Every structure is written in structure tokens, then in C-alpha cells.
Amino acid sequence: LIFNPNYVLSKQQALFAAKMAMKAIENNQNIANKLPIEFLVRLSGKKQIAKALEFGPKGIEDVVGIIVLDGTLRDNIQEISFVADKQKVMRAYDISPHEDLQRAVYEKMALVDL
């Protein structure tokens, strides 16, 4: 699964999105037909696939985050440090500066199921 790390606060957020995407597909509650797109839907917290695709890399020159699935999502991922652009994250998820950023992002991601 490939994503743009500028919109991700932590490895745990990306893993949470991956787990939600796998669960959605297993339970036939998926929005997209393919796991990589469903992952971006869950990561973005947006039900519109076109908007979710904005959370993927735009071009080959973009820095990307990658999750390799082995079917278990064990937390054995090698992490490359990056720092999210909090302003980009707030704009992408439509979060005000007064909200707890991490909590608000997870809430937006979880609301895809509703």
C-alpha cells in the first residue's frame, strides 16, 4: 500500500487505515473494489474515491510511505522517519487549529464506516 506521508501523523495511523481497509473488504463493506484504493479511502476519511486518491503519491518523484501486507499486519514494519506537515494534515482532513489533531484525524477515518 502506497501513500503520501505528508498527510500521515504516524506509522500507527497508516496501520489503522490498513486494518480498517482489510476489515471492510472481508465484511463486504468496502467502498473501493481494490485494497490499495480502499486503504486510501480509509486513510483519507473520505468516501469519495477521487478525494481519497489525493492521499496517494502524485508522481514518481514524490516521497512515499509503503506498507507491505503479509495478511497479518504484524507491527514489524521498518520505519523511515518523516515529519508530517501539520498544516497540510489540517487542511486535508478539514480540522480546525483548536482541535486535537491526532484525535480528529482518527475520528474522520472512522467515520467512513457510517
Short mmCIF file of N, CA, C and O in Angstrom, two decimals:
data_model
loop_
_atom_site.label_atom_id
_atom_site.label_comp_id
_atom_site.label_asym_id
_atom_site.label_seq_id
_atom_site.Cartn_x
_atom_site.Cartn_y
_atom_site.Cartn_z
N LEU A 1 0.85 -1.17 0.00
CA LEU A 1 0.00 0.00 0.00
C LEU A 1 0.90 1.23 0.00
O LEU A 1 1.80 1.33 0.81
N ILE A 2 0.65 2.13 -0.89
CA ILE A 2 1.48 3.32 -1.04
C ILE A 2 0.66 4.55 -0.70
O ILE A 2 -0.50 4.66 -1.09
N PHE A 3 1.27 5.47 0.05
CA PHE A 3 0.57 6.68 0.45
C PHE A 3 1.52 7.85 0.50
O PHE A 3 2.74 7.69 0.49
N ASN A 4 0.97 9.04 0.56
CA ASN A 4 1.74 10.27 0.69
C ASN A 4 1.91 10.55 2.18
O ASN A 4 0.93 10.84 2.87
N PRO A 5 3.12 10.47 2.72
CA PRO A 5 3.31 10.64 4.17
C PRO A 5 3.07 12.06 4.66
O PRO A 5 3.02 12.27 5.87
N ASN A 6 2.90 13.01 3.76
CA ASN A 6 2.61 14.38 4.20
C ASN A 6 1.28 14.47 4.93
O ASN A 6 1.04 15.43 5.66
N TYR A 7 0.41 13.50 4.71
CA TYR A 7 -0.92 13.53 5.33
C TYR A 7 -1.06 12.53 6.48
O TYR A 7 -2.15 12.24 6.92
N VAL A 8 0.05 11.96 6.92
CA VAL A 8 0.01 10.91 7.93
C VAL A 8 0.81 11.35 9.14
O VAL A 8 1.97 11.74 9.02
N LEU A 9 0.19 11.27 10.30
CA LEU A 9 0.85 11.70 11.53
C LEU A 9 1.82 10.68 12.07
O LEU A 9 2.80 11.04 12.71
N SER A 10 1.55 9.38 11.84
CA SER A 10 2.39 8.35 12.42
C SER A 10 2.21 7.03 11.68
O SER A 10 1.24 6.84 10.94
N LYS A 11 3.13 6.10 11.95
CA LYS A 11 3.01 4.76 11.40
C LYS A 11 1.71 4.11 11.89
O LYS A 11 1.04 3.40 11.14
N GLN A 12 1.34 4.39 13.12
CA GLN A 12 0.13 3.79 13.67
C GLN A 12 -1.12 4.22 12.89
O GLN A 12 -2.05 3.43 12.72
N GLN A 13 -1.14 5.47 12.42
CA GLN A 13 -2.29 5.93 11.64
C GLN A 13 -2.39 5.13 10.34
O GLN A 13 -3.47 4.71 9.95
N ALA A 14 -1.27 4.92 9.67
CA ALA A 14 -1.27 4.16 8.42
C ALA A 14 -1.68 2.71 8.67
O ALA A 14 -2.45 2.12 7.90
N LEU A 15 -1.20 2.11 9.75
CA LEU A 15 -1.58 0.74 10.09
C LEU A 15 -3.07 0.64 10.42
O LEU A 15 -3.74 -0.32 10.03
N PHE A 16 -3.59 1.64 11.11
CA PHE A 16 -5.02 1.68 11.43
C PHE A 16 -5.84 1.70 10.15
O PHE A 16 -6.82 0.96 10.01
N ALA A 17 -5.44 2.52 9.19
CA ALA A 17 -6.15 2.59 7.91
C ALA A 17 -6.06 1.25 7.17
O ALA A 17 -7.05 0.80 6.58
N ALA A 18 -4.90 0.61 7.21
CA ALA A 18 -4.74 -0.68 6.54
C ALA A 18 -5.64 -1.73 7.18
O ALA A 18 -6.29 -2.51 6.48
N LYS A 19 -5.68 -1.76 8.50
CA LYS A 19 -6.55 -2.72 9.20
C LYS A 19 -8.01 -2.46 8.87
O LYS A 19 -8.78 -3.39 8.64
N MET A 20 -8.42 -1.19 8.85
CA MET A 20 -9.81 -0.86 8.52
C MET A 20 -10.15 -1.27 7.08
O MET A 20 -11.24 -1.76 6.82
N ALA A 21 -9.22 -1.06 6.17
CA ALA A 21 -9.45 -1.43 4.77
C ALA A 21 -9.60 -2.94 4.62
O ALA A 21 -10.52 -3.42 3.93
N MET A 22 -8.72 -3.69 5.27
CA MET A 22 -8.81 -5.15 5.19
C MET A 22 -10.12 -5.65 5.79
O MET A 22 -10.78 -6.51 5.23
N LYS A 23 -10.50 -5.08 6.92
CA LYS A 23 -11.75 -5.47 7.58
C LYS A 23 -12.95 -5.14 6.71
O LYS A 23 -13.89 -5.93 6.60
N ALA A 24 -12.94 -3.96 6.09
CA ALA A 24 -14.05 -3.55 5.23
C ALA A 24 -14.21 -4.53 4.06
O ALA A 24 -15.34 -4.92 3.72
N ILE A 25 -13.11 -4.93 3.46
CA ILE A 25 -13.18 -5.87 2.33
C ILE A 25 -13.65 -7.24 2.80
O ILE A 25 -14.50 -7.86 2.17
N GLU A 26 -13.14 -7.71 3.94
CA GLU A 26 -13.56 -9.00 4.48
C GLU A 26 -15.05 -9.02 4.79
O GLU A 26 -15.70 -10.04 4.62
N ASN A 27 -15.59 -7.89 5.24
CA ASN A 27 -17.01 -7.81 5.63
C ASN A 27 -17.91 -7.28 4.51
O ASN A 27 -19.07 -6.95 4.75
N ASN A 28 -17.37 -7.17 3.30
CA ASN A 28 -18.11 -6.64 2.16
C ASN A 28 -18.70 -5.26 2.43
O ASN A 28 -19.81 -4.96 2.00
N GLN A 29 -17.96 -4.43 3.15
CA GLN A 29 -18.37 -3.07 3.44
C GLN A 29 -17.44 -2.07 2.77
O GLN A 29 -17.38 -0.91 3.15
N ASN A 30 -16.72 -2.55 1.76
CA ASN A 30 -15.74 -1.70 1.09
C ASN A 30 -16.42 -0.71 0.15
O ASN A 30 -17.48 -0.97 -0.38
N ILE A 31 -15.75 0.41 -0.04
CA ILE A 31 -16.20 1.44 -0.96
C ILE A 31 -15.51 1.25 -2.30
O ILE A 31 -16.12 1.42 -3.34
N ALA A 32 -14.24 0.90 -2.27
CA ALA A 32 -13.46 0.65 -3.49
C ALA A 32 -13.38 -0.86 -3.73
O ALA A 32 -13.54 -1.66 -2.81
N ASN A 33 -13.10 -1.23 -4.97
CA ASN A 33 -13.00 -2.65 -5.31
C ASN A 33 -11.63 -3.25 -5.05
O ASN A 33 -11.50 -4.46 -5.03
N LYS A 34 -10.62 -2.42 -4.88
CA LYS A 34 -9.26 -2.91 -4.69
C LYS A 34 -8.71 -2.41 -3.35
O LYS A 34 -8.95 -1.27 -2.95
N LEU A 35 -7.95 -3.28 -2.69
CA LEU A 35 -7.41 -2.96 -1.37
C LEU A 35 -6.58 -1.67 -1.35
O LEU A 35 -6.76 -0.86 -0.44
N PRO A 36 -5.68 -1.43 -2.32
CA PRO A 36 -4.90 -0.18 -2.24
C PRO A 36 -5.78 1.08 -2.27
O PRO A 36 -5.49 2.05 -1.57
N ILE A 37 -6.86 1.05 -3.03
CA ILE A 37 -7.75 2.21 -3.09
C ILE A 37 -8.59 2.28 -1.81
O ILE A 37 -8.80 3.36 -1.25
N GLU A 38 -9.04 1.13 -1.32
CA GLU A 38 -9.79 1.11 -0.07
C GLU A 38 -8.93 1.64 1.08
O GLU A 38 -9.41 2.36 1.95
N PHE A 39 -7.65 1.30 1.06
CA PHE A 39 -6.72 1.82 2.05
C PHE A 39 -6.69 3.35 2.02
O PHE A 39 -6.76 4.00 3.05
N LEU A 40 -6.61 3.92 0.83
CA LEU A 40 -6.60 5.39 0.72
C LEU A 40 -7.92 6.00 1.16
O LEU A 40 -7.95 7.08 1.76
N VAL A 41 -9.03 5.31 0.88
CA VAL A 41 -10.34 5.78 1.37
C VAL A 41 -10.32 5.84 2.88
O VAL A 41 -10.73 6.84 3.49
N ARG A 42 -9.86 4.78 3.51
CA ARG A 42 -9.82 4.73 4.97
C ARG A 42 -8.82 5.73 5.53
O ARG A 42 -9.10 6.40 6.52
N LEU A 43 -7.67 5.85 4.91
CA LEU A 43 -6.65 6.78 5.37
C LEU A 43 -7.14 8.22 5.27
O LEU A 43 -6.92 9.02 6.16
N SER A 44 -7.84 8.53 4.21
CA SER A 44 -8.31 9.91 3.97
C SER A 44 -9.53 10.27 4.79
O SER A 44 -9.78 11.45 5.04
N GLY A 45 -10.30 9.27 5.18
CA GLY A 45 -11.55 9.55 5.89
C GLY A 45 -12.61 10.10 4.95
O GLY A 45 -13.58 10.71 5.38
N LYS A 46 -12.45 9.89 3.65
CA LYS A 46 -13.38 10.41 2.65
C LYS A 46 -13.95 9.26 1.83
O LYS A 46 -13.22 8.41 1.36
N LYS A 47 -15.26 9.25 1.68
CA LYS A 47 -15.91 8.17 0.94
C LYS A 47 -15.77 8.33 -0.57
O LYS A 47 -15.98 7.37 -1.30
N GLN A 48 -15.43 9.51 -1.04
CA GLN A 48 -15.28 9.74 -2.47
C GLN A 48 -13.88 9.27 -2.89
O GLN A 48 -12.87 9.78 -2.41
N ILE A 49 -13.84 8.33 -3.82
CA ILE A 49 -12.57 7.76 -4.25
C ILE A 49 -11.66 8.82 -4.84
O ILE A 49 -10.46 8.84 -4.57
N ALA A 50 -12.21 9.73 -5.62
CA ALA A 50 -11.38 10.78 -6.23
C ALA A 50 -10.67 11.61 -5.17
O ALA A 50 -9.49 11.95 -5.32
N LYS A 51 -11.35 11.93 -4.07
CA LYS A 51 -10.73 12.69 -2.99
C LYS A 51 -9.73 11.84 -2.22
O LYS A 51 -8.69 12.32 -1.78
N ALA A 52 -10.03 10.57 -2.06
CA ALA A 52 -9.12 9.66 -1.35
C ALA A 52 -7.81 9.49 -2.12
O ALA A 52 -6.74 9.37 -1.52
N LEU A 53 -7.88 9.51 -3.44
CA LEU A 53 -6.67 9.35 -4.25
C LEU A 53 -5.67 10.47 -4.02
O LEU A 53 -4.48 10.30 -4.28
N GLU A 54 -6.12 11.60 -3.52
CA GLU A 54 -5.21 12.71 -3.21
C GLU A 54 -4.22 12.32 -2.10
O GLU A 54 -3.19 12.97 -1.95
N PHE A 55 -4.52 11.28 -1.34
CA PHE A 55 -3.65 10.83 -0.26
C PHE A 55 -2.58 9.86 -0.76
O PHE A 55 -1.76 9.39 0.00
N GLY A 56 -2.60 9.56 -2.04
CA GLY A 56 -1.57 8.76 -2.67
C GLY A 56 -0.52 9.68 -3.28
O GLY A 56 -0.70 10.89 -3.34
N PRO A 57 0.59 9.11 -3.74
CA PRO A 57 1.61 9.94 -4.37
C PRO A 57 1.09 10.50 -5.70
O PRO A 57 0.32 9.86 -6.39
N LYS A 58 1.54 11.70 -6.03
CA LYS A 58 1.10 12.36 -7.26
C LYS A 58 1.97 11.95 -8.45
O LYS A 58 1.51 11.91 -9.57
N GLY A 59 3.23 11.70 -8.20
CA GLY A 59 4.15 11.34 -9.28
C GLY A 59 5.30 10.52 -8.75
O GLY A 59 5.46 10.34 -7.54
N ILE A 60 6.11 10.07 -9.64
CA ILE A 60 7.22 9.20 -9.27
C ILE A 60 8.26 9.91 -8.40
O ILE A 60 8.98 9.30 -7.64
N GLU A 61 8.31 11.23 -8.50
CA GLU A 61 9.30 11.98 -7.73
C GLU A 61 8.84 12.24 -6.28
O GLU A 61 9.63 12.69 -5.46
N ASP A 62 7.59 11.96 -5.98
CA ASP A 62 7.07 12.19 -4.63
C ASP A 62 7.67 11.21 -3.62
O ASP A 62 7.94 10.05 -3.95
N VAL A 63 7.84 11.67 -2.41
CA VAL A 63 8.21 10.80 -1.30
C VAL A 63 6.98 9.97 -0.97
O VAL A 63 5.86 10.49 -0.97
N VAL A 64 7.17 8.69 -0.72
CA VAL A 64 6.02 7.84 -0.42
C VAL A 64 6.27 7.05 0.86
O VAL A 64 7.39 6.82 1.27
N GLY A 65 5.16 6.66 1.47
CA GLY A 65 5.18 5.70 2.56
C GLY A 65 4.64 4.40 1.99
O GLY A 65 3.79 4.40 1.11
N ILE A 66 5.15 3.28 2.47
CA ILE A 66 4.74 1.98 1.94
C ILE A 66 4.46 1.04 3.10
O ILE A 66 5.22 0.96 4.06
N ILE A 67 3.37 0.30 2.98
CA ILE A 67 3.05 -0.78 3.90
C ILE A 67 3.00 -2.05 3.06
O ILE A 67 2.30 -2.10 2.05
N VAL A 68 3.74 -3.07 3.47
CA VAL A 68 3.72 -4.35 2.78
C VAL A 68 2.88 -5.28 3.63
O VAL A 68 3.19 -5.53 4.79
N LEU A 69 1.81 -5.79 3.04
CA LEU A 69 0.90 -6.66 3.78
C LEU A 69 1.32 -8.12 3.63
O LEU A 69 1.62 -8.57 2.54
N ASP A 70 1.30 -8.82 4.76
CA ASP A 70 1.56 -10.25 4.72
C ASP A 70 0.33 -11.02 5.20
O ASP A 70 0.40 -12.19 5.49
N GLY A 71 -0.79 -10.34 5.28
CA GLY A 71 -2.03 -10.98 5.71
C GLY A 71 -2.29 -10.86 7.19
O GLY A 71 -3.39 -11.14 7.66
N THR A 72 -1.29 -10.45 7.98
CA THR A 72 -1.46 -10.41 9.43
C THR A 72 -1.37 -9.00 10.00
O THR A 72 -1.84 -8.75 11.09
N LEU A 73 -0.71 -8.10 9.30
CA LEU A 73 -0.47 -6.74 9.78
C LEU A 73 0.26 -6.73 11.11
O LEU A 73 -0.02 -5.93 11.98
N ARG A 74 1.18 -7.67 11.28
CA ARG A 74 2.03 -7.61 12.46
C ARG A 74 2.82 -6.32 12.40
O ARG A 74 3.17 -5.84 11.33
N ASP A 75 3.10 -5.77 13.53
CA ASP A 75 3.82 -4.49 13.56
C ASP A 75 5.32 -4.74 13.47
O ASP A 75 6.06 -4.55 14.41
N ASN A 76 5.76 -5.22 12.32
CA ASN A 76 7.19 -5.44 12.11
C ASN A 76 7.67 -4.58 10.95
O ASN A 76 8.58 -4.95 10.23
N ILE A 77 7.06 -3.44 10.78
CA ILE A 77 7.38 -2.55 9.68
C ILE A 77 8.63 -1.74 10.01
O ILE A 77 8.75 -1.19 11.10
N GLN A 78 9.53 -1.69 9.07
CA GLN A 78 10.70 -0.83 9.22
C GLN A 78 10.25 0.59 8.95
O GLN A 78 9.62 0.87 7.94
N GLU A 79 10.57 1.46 9.83
CA GLU A 79 10.06 2.82 9.74
C GLU A 79 11.17 3.78 9.32
O GLU A 79 12.26 3.76 9.84
N ILE A 80 10.84 4.59 8.33
CA ILE A 80 11.71 5.69 7.93
C ILE A 80 11.09 6.94 8.52
O ILE A 80 9.92 7.22 8.31
N SER A 81 11.85 7.66 9.28
CA SER A 81 11.31 8.84 9.95
C SER A 81 10.89 9.90 8.95
O SER A 81 11.56 10.13 7.95
N PHE A 82 9.76 10.49 9.23
CA PHE A 82 9.30 11.64 8.46
C PHE A 82 8.48 12.49 9.40
O PHE A 82 8.00 12.04 10.43
N VAL A 83 8.33 13.72 9.04
CA VAL A 83 7.54 14.64 9.85
C VAL A 83 6.38 15.13 9.00
O VAL A 83 6.60 15.70 7.92
N ALA A 84 5.19 14.89 9.47
CA ALA A 84 4.00 15.33 8.74
C ALA A 84 3.92 16.85 8.76
O ALA A 84 4.30 17.49 9.74
N ASP A 85 3.41 17.39 7.69
CA ASP A 85 3.14 18.82 7.62
C ASP A 85 1.77 19.04 8.26
O ASP A 85 0.74 18.75 7.65
N LYS A 86 1.76 19.48 9.50
CA LYS A 86 0.51 19.57 10.25
C LYS A 86 -0.51 20.49 9.58
O LYS A 86 -1.71 20.25 9.65
N GLN A 87 -0.03 21.53 8.91
CA GLN A 87 -0.96 22.43 8.20
C GLN A 87 -1.63 21.68 7.05
O GLN A 87 -2.83 21.83 6.84
N LYS A 88 -0.86 20.86 6.32
CA LYS A 88 -1.44 20.06 5.23
C LYS A 88 -2.44 19.06 5.78
O LYS A 88 -3.48 18.83 5.20
N VAL A 89 -2.09 18.44 6.90
CA VAL A 89 -2.98 17.46 7.52
C VAL A 89 -4.29 18.14 7.93
O VAL A 89 -5.38 17.63 7.65
N MET A 90 -4.20 19.29 8.56
CA MET A 90 -5.41 20.01 8.99
C MET A 90 -6.28 20.36 7.79
O MET A 90 -7.51 20.21 7.84
N ARG A 91 -5.66 20.82 6.70
CA ARG A 91 -6.44 21.17 5.50
C ARG A 91 -7.05 19.92 4.86
O ARG A 91 -8.21 19.91 4.47
N ALA A 92 -6.26 18.86 4.76
CA ALA A 92 -6.72 17.64 4.11
C ALA A 92 -7.91 17.01 4.82
O ALA A 92 -8.82 16.48 4.18
N TYR A 93 -7.90 17.07 6.14
CA TYR A 93 -8.98 16.46 6.93
C TYR A 93 -10.01 17.49 7.39
O TYR A 93 -10.94 17.14 8.11
N ASP A 94 -9.82 18.75 7.01
CA ASP A 94 -10.73 19.83 7.41
C ASP A 94 -10.86 19.91 8.93
O ASP A 94 -11.94 19.80 9.50
N ILE A 95 -9.72 20.08 9.58
CA ILE A 95 -9.64 20.14 11.04
C ILE A 95 -9.21 21.54 11.45
O ILE A 95 -8.30 22.12 10.87
N SER A 96 -9.88 22.08 12.46
CA SER A 96 -9.54 23.42 12.93
C SER A 96 -8.29 23.37 13.81
O SER A 96 -8.00 22.33 14.42
N PRO A 97 -7.57 24.48 13.92
CA PRO A 97 -6.36 24.51 14.75
C PRO A 97 -6.64 24.28 16.24
O PRO A 97 -5.74 23.96 16.98
N HIS A 98 -7.89 24.41 16.64
CA HIS A 98 -8.23 24.27 18.06
C HIS A 98 -8.54 22.82 18.45
O HIS A 98 -8.69 22.52 19.63
N GLU A 99 -8.62 21.92 17.46
CA GLU A 99 -8.93 20.53 17.75
C GLU A 99 -7.65 19.74 18.03
O GLU A 99 -6.57 20.11 17.57
N ASP A 100 -7.79 18.66 18.78
CA ASP A 100 -6.69 17.72 18.98
C ASP A 100 -6.47 17.02 17.64
O ASP A 100 -7.33 16.26 17.18
N LEU A 101 -5.35 17.28 17.01
CA LEU A 101 -5.11 16.84 15.64
C LEU A 101 -5.20 15.33 15.48
O LEU A 101 -5.91 14.82 14.61
N GLN A 102 -4.49 14.60 16.31
CA GLN A 102 -4.48 13.14 16.18
C GLN A 102 -5.88 12.56 16.39
O GLN A 102 -6.35 11.73 15.62
N ARG A 103 -6.57 13.02 17.40
CA ARG A 103 -7.92 12.51 17.68
C ARG A 103 -8.86 12.83 16.52
O ARG A 103 -9.64 11.98 16.08
N ALA A 104 -8.80 14.05 16.01
CA ALA A 104 -9.68 14.46 14.92
C ALA A 104 -9.41 13.64 13.65
O ALA A 104 -10.36 13.26 12.95
N VAL A 105 -8.14 13.34 13.36
CA VAL A 105 -7.81 12.54 12.18
C VAL A 105 -8.40 11.14 12.31
O VAL A 105 -9.05 10.63 11.39
N TYR A 106 -8.22 10.50 13.46
CA TYR A 106 -8.77 9.16 13.66
C TYR A 106 -10.29 9.17 13.59
O TYR A 106 -10.91 8.24 13.06
N GLU A 107 -10.93 10.19 14.11
CA GLU A 107 -12.39 10.30 14.03
C GLU A 107 -12.84 10.38 12.58
O GLU A 107 -13.81 9.72 12.19
N LYS A 108 -12.16 11.20 11.78
CA LYS A 108 -12.51 11.32 10.35
C LYS A 108 -12.34 9.97 9.65
O LYS A 108 -13.17 9.59 8.83
N MET A 109 -11.27 9.25 9.98
CA MET A 109 -11.04 7.95 9.36
C MET A 109 -12.13 6.97 9.76
O MET A 109 -12.65 6.22 8.92
N ALA A 110 -12.52 6.96 11.01
CA ALA A 110 -13.54 6.03 11.50
C ALA A 110 -14.91 6.34 10.94
O ALA A 110 -15.74 5.43 10.77
N LEU A 111 -15.18 7.59 10.61
CA LEU A 111 -16.50 7.97 10.11
C LEU A 111 -16.79 7.44 8.71
O LEU A 111 -17.94 7.46 8.27
N VAL A 112 -15.79 6.92 8.03
CA VAL A 112 -16.04 6.34 6.70
C VAL A 112 -17.04 5.20 6.80
O VAL A 112 -17.83 4.97 5.91
N ASP A 113 -17.01 4.47 7.92
CA ASP A 113 -17.91 3.32 8.09
C ASP A 113 -19.36 3.71 8.31
O ASP A 113 -20.24 2.88 8.20
N LEU A 114 -19.63 4.95 8.65
CA LEU A 114 -21.01 5.35 8.93
C LEU A 114 -21.77 5.72 7.69
O LEU A 114 -21.28 6.15 6.73
#
